[in-house]
PDB file of C-alpha atoms in Angstrom:
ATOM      1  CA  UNK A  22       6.937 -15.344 -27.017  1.00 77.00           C
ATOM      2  CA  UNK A  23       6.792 -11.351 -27.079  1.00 88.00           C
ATOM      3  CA  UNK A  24       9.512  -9.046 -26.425  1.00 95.00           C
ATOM      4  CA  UNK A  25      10.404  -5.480 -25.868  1.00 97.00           C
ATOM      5  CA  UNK A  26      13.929  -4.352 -25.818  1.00 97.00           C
ATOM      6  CA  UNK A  27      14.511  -0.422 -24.880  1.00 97.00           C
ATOM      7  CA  UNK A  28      18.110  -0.381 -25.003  1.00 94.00           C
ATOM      8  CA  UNK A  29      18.456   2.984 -23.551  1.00 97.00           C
ATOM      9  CA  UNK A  30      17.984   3.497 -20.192  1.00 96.00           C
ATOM     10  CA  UNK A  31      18.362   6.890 -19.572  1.00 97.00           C
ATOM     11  CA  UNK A  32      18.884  10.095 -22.194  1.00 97.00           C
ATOM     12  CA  UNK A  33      19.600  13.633 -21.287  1.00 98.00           C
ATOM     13  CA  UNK A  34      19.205  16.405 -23.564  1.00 97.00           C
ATOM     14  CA  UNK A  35      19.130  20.364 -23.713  1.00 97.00           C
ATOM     15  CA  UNK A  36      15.689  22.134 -25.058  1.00 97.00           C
ATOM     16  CA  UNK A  37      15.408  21.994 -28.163  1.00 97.00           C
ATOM     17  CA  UNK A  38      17.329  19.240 -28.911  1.00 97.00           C
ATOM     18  CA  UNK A  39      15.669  16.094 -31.565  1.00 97.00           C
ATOM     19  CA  UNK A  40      16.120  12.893 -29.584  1.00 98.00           C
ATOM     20  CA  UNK A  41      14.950   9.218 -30.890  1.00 98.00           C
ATOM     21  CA  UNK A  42      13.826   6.605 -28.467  1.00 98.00           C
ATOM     22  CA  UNK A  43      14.313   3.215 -29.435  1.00 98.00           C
ATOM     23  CA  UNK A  44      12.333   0.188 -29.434  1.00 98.00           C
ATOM     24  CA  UNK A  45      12.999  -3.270 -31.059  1.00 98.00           C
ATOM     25  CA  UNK A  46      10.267  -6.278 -30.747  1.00 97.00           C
ATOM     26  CA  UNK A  47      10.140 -10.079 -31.327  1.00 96.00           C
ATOM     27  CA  UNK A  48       6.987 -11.598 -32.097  1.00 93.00           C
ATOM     28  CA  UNK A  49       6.091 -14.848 -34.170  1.00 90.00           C
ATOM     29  CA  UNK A  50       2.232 -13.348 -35.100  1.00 90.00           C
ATOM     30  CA  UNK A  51       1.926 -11.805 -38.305  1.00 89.00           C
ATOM     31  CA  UNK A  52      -0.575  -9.535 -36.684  1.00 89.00           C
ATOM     32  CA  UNK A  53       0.189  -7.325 -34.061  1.00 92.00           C
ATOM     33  CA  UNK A  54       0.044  -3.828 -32.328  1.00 91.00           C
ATOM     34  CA  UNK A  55       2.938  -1.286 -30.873  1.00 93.00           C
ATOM     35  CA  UNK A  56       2.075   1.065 -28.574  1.00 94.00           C
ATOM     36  CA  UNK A  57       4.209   4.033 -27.055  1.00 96.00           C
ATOM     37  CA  UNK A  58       3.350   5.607 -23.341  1.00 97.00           C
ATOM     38  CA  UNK A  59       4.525   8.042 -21.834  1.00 97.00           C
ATOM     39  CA  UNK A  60       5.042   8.114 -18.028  1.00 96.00           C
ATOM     40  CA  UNK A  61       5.196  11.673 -16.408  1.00 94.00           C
ATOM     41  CA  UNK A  62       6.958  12.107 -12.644  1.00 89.00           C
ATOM     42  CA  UNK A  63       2.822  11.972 -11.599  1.00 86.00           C
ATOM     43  CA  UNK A  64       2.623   8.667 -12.798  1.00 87.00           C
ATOM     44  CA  UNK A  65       0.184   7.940 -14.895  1.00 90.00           C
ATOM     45  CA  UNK A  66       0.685   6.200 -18.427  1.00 94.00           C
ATOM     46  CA  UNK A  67      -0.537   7.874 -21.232  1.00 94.00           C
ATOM     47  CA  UNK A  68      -1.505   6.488 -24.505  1.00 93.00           C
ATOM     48  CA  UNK A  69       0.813   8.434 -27.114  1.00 94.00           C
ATOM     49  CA  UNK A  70       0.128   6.353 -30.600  1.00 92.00           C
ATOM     50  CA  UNK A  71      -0.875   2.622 -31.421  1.00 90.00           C
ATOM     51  CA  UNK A  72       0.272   1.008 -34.952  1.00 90.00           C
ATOM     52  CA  UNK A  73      -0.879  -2.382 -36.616  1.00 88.00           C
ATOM     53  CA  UNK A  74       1.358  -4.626 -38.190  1.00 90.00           C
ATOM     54  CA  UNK A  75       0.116  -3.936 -41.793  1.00 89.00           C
ATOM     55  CA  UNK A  76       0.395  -0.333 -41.705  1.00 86.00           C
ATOM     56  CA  UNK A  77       4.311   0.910 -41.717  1.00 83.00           C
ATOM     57  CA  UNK A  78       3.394   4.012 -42.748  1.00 83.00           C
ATOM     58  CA  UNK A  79       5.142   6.657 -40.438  1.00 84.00           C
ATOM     59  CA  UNK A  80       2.918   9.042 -38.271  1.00 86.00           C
ATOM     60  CA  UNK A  81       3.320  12.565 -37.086  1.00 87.00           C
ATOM     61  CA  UNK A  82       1.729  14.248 -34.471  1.00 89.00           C
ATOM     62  CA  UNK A  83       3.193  17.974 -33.426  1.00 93.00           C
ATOM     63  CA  UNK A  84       6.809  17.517 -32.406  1.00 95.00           C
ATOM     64  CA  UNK A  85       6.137  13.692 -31.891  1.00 95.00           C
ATOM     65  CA  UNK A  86       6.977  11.094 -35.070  1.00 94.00           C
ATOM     66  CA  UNK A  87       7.102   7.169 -35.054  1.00 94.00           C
ATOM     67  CA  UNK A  88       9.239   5.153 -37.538  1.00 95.00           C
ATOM     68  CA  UNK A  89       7.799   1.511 -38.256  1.00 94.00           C
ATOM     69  CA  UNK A  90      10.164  -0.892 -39.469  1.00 94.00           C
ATOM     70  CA  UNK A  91       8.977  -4.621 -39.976  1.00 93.00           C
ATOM     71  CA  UNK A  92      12.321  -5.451 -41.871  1.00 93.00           C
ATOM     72  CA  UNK A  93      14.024  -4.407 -38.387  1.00 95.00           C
ATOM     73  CA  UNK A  94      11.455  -5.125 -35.726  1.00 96.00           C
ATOM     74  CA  UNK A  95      11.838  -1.190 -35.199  1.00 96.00           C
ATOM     75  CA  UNK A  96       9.556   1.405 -33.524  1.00 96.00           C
ATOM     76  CA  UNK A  97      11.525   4.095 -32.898  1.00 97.00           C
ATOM     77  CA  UNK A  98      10.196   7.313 -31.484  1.00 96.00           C
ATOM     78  CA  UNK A  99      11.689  10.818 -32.616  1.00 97.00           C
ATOM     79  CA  UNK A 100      11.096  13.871 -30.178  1.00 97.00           C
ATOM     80  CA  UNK A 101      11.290  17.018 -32.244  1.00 97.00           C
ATOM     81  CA  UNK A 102      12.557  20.353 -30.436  1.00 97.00           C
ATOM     82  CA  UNK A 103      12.243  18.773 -26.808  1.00 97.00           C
ATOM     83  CA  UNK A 104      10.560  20.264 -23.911  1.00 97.00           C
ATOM     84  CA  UNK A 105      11.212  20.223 -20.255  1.00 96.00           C
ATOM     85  CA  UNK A 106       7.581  19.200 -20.036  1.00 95.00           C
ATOM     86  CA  UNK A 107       8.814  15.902 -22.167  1.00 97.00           C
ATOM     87  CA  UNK A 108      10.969  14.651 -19.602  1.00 97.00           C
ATOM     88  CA  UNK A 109       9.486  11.286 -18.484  1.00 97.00           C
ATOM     89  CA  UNK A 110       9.844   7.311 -18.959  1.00 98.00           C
ATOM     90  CA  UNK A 111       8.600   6.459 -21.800  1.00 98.00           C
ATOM     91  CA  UNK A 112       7.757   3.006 -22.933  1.00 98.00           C
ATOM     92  CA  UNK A 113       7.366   0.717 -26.077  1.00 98.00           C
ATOM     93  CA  UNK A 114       4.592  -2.101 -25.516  1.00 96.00           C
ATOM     94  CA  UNK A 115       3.411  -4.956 -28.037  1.00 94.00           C
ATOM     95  CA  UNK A 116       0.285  -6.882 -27.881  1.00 91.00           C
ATOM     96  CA  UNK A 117      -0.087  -9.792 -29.890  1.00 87.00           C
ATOM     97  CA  UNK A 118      -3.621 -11.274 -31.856  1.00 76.00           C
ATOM     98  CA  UNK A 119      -3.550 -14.494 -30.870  1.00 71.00           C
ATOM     99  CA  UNK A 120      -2.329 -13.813 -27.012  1.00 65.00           C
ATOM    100  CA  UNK A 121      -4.964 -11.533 -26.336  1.00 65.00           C
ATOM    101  CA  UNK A 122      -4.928  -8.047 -25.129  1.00 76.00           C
ATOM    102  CA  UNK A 123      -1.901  -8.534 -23.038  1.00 88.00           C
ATOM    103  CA  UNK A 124       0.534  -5.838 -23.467  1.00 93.00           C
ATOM    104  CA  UNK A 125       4.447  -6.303 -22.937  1.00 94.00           C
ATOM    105  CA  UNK A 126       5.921  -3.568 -22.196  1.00 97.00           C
ATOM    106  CA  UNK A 127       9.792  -2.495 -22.659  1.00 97.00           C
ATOM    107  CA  UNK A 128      11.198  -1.505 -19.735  1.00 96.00           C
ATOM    108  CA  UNK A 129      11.484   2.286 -20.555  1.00 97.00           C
ATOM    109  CA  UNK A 130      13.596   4.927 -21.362  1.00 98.00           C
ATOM    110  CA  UNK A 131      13.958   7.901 -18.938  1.00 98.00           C
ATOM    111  CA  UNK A 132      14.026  11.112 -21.051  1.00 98.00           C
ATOM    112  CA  UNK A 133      15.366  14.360 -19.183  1.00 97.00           C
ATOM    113  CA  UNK A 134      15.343  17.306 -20.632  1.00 97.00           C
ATOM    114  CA  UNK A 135      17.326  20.451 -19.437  1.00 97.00           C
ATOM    115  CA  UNK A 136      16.623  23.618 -19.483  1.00 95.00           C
TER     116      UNK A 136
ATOM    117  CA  UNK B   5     -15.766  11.320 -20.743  1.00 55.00           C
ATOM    118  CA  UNK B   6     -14.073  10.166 -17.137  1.00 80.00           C
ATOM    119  CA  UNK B   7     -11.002   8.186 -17.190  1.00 92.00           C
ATOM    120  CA  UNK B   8     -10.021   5.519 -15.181  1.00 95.00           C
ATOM    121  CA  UNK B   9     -10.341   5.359 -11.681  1.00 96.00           C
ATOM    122  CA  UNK B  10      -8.298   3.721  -8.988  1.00 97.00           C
ATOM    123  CA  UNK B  11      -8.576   3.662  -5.217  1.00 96.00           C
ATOM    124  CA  UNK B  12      -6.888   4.005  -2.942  1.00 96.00           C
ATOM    125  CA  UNK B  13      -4.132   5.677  -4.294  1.00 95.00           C
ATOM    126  CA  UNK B  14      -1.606   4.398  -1.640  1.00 96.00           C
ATOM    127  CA  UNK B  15      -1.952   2.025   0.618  1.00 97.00           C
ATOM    128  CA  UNK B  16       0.209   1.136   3.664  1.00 97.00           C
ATOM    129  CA  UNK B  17      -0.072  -2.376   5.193  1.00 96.00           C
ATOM    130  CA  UNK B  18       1.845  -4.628   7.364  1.00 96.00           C
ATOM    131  CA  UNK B  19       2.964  -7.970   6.208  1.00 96.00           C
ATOM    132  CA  UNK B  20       0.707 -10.814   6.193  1.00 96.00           C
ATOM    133  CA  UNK B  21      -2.799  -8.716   5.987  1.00 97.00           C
ATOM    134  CA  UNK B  22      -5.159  -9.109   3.414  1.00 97.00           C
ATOM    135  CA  UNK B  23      -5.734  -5.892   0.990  1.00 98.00           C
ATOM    136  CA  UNK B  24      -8.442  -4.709  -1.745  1.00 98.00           C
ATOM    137  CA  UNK B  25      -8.220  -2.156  -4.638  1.00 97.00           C
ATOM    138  CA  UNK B  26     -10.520  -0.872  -6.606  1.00 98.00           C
ATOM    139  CA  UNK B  27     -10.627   0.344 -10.444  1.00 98.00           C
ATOM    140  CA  UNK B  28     -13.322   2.133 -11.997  1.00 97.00           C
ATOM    141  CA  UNK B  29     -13.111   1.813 -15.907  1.00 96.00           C
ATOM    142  CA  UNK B  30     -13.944   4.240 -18.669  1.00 94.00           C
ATOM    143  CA  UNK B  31     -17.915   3.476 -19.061  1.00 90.00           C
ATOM    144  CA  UNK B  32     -17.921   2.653 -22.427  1.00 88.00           C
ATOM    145  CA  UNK B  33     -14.858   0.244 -22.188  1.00 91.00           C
ATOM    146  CA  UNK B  34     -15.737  -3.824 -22.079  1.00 90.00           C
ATOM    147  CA  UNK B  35     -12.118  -4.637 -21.102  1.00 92.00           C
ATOM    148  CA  UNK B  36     -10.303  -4.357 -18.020  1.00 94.00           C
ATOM    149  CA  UNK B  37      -7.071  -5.380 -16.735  1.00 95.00           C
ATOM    150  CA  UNK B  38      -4.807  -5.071 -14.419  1.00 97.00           C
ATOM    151  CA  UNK B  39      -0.492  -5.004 -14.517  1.00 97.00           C
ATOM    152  CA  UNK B  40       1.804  -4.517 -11.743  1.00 97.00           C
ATOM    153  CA  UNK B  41       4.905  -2.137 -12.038  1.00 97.00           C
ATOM    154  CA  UNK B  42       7.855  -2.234  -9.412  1.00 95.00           C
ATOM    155  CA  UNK B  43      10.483   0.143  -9.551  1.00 91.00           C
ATOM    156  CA  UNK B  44      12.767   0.964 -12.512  1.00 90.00           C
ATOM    157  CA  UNK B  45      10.270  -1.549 -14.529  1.00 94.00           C
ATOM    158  CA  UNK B  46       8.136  -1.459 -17.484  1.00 95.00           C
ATOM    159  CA  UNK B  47       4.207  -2.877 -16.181  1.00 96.00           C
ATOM    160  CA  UNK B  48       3.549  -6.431 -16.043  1.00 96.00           C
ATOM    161  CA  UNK B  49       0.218  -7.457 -17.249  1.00 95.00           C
ATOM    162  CA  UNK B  50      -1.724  -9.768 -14.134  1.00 96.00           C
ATOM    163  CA  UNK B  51      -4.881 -10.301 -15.893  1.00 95.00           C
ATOM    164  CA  UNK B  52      -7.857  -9.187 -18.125  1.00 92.00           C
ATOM    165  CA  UNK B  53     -11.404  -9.464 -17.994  1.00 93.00           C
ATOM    166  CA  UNK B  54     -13.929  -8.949 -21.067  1.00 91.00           C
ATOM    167  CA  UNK B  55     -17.447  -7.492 -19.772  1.00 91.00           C
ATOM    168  CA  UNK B  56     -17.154  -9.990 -16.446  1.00 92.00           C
ATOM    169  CA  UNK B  57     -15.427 -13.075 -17.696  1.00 92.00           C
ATOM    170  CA  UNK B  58     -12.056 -13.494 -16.852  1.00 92.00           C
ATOM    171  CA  UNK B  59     -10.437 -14.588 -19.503  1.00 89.00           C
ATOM    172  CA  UNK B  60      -6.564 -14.359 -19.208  1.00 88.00           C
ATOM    173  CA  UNK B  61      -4.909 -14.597 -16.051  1.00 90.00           C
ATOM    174  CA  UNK B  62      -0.570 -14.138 -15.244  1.00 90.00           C
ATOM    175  CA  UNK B  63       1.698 -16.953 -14.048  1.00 87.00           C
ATOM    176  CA  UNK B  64       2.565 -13.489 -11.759  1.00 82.00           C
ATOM    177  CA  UNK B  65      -0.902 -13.816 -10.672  1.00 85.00           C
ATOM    178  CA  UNK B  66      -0.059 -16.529  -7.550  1.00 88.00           C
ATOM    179  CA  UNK B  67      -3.356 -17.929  -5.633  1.00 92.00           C
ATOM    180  CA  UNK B  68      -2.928 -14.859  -2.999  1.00 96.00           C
ATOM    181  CA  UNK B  69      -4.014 -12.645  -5.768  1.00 96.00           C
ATOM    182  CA  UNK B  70      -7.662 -12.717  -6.760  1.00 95.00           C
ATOM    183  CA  UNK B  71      -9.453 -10.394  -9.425  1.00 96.00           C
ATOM    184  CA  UNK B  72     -12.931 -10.033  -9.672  1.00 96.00           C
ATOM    185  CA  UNK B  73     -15.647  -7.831 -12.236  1.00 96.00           C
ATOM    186  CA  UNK B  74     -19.139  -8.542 -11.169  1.00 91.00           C
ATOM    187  CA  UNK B  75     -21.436  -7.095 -13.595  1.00 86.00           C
ATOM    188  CA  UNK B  76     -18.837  -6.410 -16.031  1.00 85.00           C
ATOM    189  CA  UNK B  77     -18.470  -2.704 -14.472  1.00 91.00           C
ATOM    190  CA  UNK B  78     -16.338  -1.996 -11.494  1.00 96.00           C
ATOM    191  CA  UNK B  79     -13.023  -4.667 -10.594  1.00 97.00           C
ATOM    192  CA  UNK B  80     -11.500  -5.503  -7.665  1.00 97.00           C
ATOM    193  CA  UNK B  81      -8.233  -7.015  -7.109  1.00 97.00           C
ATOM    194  CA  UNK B  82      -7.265  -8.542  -3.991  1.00 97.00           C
ATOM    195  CA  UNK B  83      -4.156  -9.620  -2.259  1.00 97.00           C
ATOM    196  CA  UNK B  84      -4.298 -12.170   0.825  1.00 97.00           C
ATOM    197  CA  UNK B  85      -1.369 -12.789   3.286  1.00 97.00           C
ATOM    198  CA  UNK B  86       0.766  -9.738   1.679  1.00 97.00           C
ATOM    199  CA  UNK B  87       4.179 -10.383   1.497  1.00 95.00           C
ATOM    200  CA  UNK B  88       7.639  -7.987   1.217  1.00 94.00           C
ATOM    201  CA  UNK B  89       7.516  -9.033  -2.652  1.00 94.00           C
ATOM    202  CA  UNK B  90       3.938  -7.728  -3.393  1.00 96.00           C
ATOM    203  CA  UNK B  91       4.757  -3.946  -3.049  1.00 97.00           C
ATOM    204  CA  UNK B  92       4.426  -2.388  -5.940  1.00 97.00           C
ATOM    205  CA  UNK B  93       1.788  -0.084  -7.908  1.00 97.00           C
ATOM    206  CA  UNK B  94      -0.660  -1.840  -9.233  1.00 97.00           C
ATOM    207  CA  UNK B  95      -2.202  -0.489 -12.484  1.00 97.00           C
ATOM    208  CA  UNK B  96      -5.562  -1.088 -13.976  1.00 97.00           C
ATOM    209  CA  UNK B  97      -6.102   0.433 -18.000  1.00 95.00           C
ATOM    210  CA  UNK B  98      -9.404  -0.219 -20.055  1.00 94.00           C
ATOM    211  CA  UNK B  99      -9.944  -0.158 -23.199  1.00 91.00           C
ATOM    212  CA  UNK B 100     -12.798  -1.371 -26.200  1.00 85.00           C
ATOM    213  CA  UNK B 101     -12.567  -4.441 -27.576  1.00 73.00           C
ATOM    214  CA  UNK B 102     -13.619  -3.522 -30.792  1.00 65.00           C
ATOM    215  CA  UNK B 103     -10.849  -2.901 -33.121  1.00 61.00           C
ATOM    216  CA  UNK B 104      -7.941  -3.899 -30.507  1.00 68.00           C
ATOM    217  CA  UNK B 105      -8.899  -0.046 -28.594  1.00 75.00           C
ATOM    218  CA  UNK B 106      -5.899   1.069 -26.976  1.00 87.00           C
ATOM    219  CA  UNK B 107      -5.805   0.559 -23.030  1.00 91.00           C
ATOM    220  CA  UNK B 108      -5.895   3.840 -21.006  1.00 93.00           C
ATOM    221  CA  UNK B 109      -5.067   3.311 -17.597  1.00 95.00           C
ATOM    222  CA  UNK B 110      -5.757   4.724 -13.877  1.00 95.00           C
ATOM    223  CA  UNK B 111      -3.213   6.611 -11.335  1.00 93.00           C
ATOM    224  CA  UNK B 112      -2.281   3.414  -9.993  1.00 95.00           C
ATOM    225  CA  UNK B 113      -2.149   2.223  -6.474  1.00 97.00           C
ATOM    226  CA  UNK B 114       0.847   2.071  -4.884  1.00 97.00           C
ATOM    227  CA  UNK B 115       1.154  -0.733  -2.194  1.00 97.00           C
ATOM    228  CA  UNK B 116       3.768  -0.514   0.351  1.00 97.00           C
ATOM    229  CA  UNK B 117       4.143  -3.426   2.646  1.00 96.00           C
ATOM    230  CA  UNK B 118       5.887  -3.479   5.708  1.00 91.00           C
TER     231      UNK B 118
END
């Protein structure tokens, strides 16, 4: 069976401030996809980066970077001189090959940032 | 390029009546679905349809709930005899099957039962 595990809850930082979001998965495919969303005070999810299970190469996008670790069942999300316009939940989702398209999502991590 | 549409975007009912939402996918996008997300909680994925085949459906998705995608376009997703437990916002995302296409999904509707 899939699982997401966002073990933080809730972090608080000051502009400017780095911050990494974690995310840790179990899965028994060999082939799979990680997702990260983020989910504004409006509500809506939006689709920040999606990574197959054969490529750990890391990605960076602006102030935004995602560390792939198979060896650790990591996907951990790095934040690079936060924003008050970051502040929002963000989750970690998985979707397996051979269980569809479902996703399973994490159950978020509430990012505030302060001014 | 539209995104996805859902409507309404809140609806208020009283316990025990039937309700209907609607979600308008991305017009390229062959897959649908729909997840429900209560408070505090990551979304939990209901069901899926490929062009107008269901093919995946929740053990969250009781017999109350019913999803339909006639013509592979437009879905529905209906709840009969609501209960306190249904409220919620309910979340449809689409997305292109080819090459696993990330989902991108719709406002929501929120559901508020009374």
């Amino acid at each position: 069976a899939q699982k997401v595990t966002q073990a933080q809850t809730e972090i608080s930082v000051v502009e400017k401030e780095d911050v990494t979001l974690d995310c840790v998965y179990e899965t028994r495919d060999t082939t799979y996809y990680l997702f990260w969303y983020k989910q504004p005070p409006s509500g809506e999810l939006v689709f920040l980066i999606r990574r197959n299970s054969f490529d750990e190469q890391n990605e960076i996008s602006g102030r935004y970077s995602w560390n792939f670790q198979k060896s650790t069942s990591s996907f951990n999300f790095t934040i690079t001189a936060s924003q008050v316009v970051d502040s929002a939940v963000y989750f970690c989702a998985l979707s397996e090959k051979t269980s569809g398209s479902r996703l399973t999502f994490g159950e978020g991590t509430q990012l505030t940032v302060n001014p | 390029d539209t995104g996805v549409s859902q409507n309404p975007r809140h609806k208020i009912t009283k316990r025990g009546q039937n309700v209907t939402f609607r979600c308008d996918p991305i017009s390229e996008h062959n897959r649908l679905y729909w997840y429900r997300q209560t408070l505090g909680q990551g979304p939990e994925f209901l069901t899926y349809f490929q062009n107008e085949a269901q093919l995946e459906k929740s053990r969250l998705l009781s017999d109350r709930f019913s999803a339909e995608r006639p013509k592979g376009s437009f879905s529905t997703l209906e709840i009969q005899r609501t209960e306190q437990g249904d409220s919620a916002m309910y979340l449809c995302a689409s997305s292109l099957e080819r090459g696993m296409g990330p989902q991108h999904f719709g406002d929501g509707t929120r559901l508020s039962i009374l």
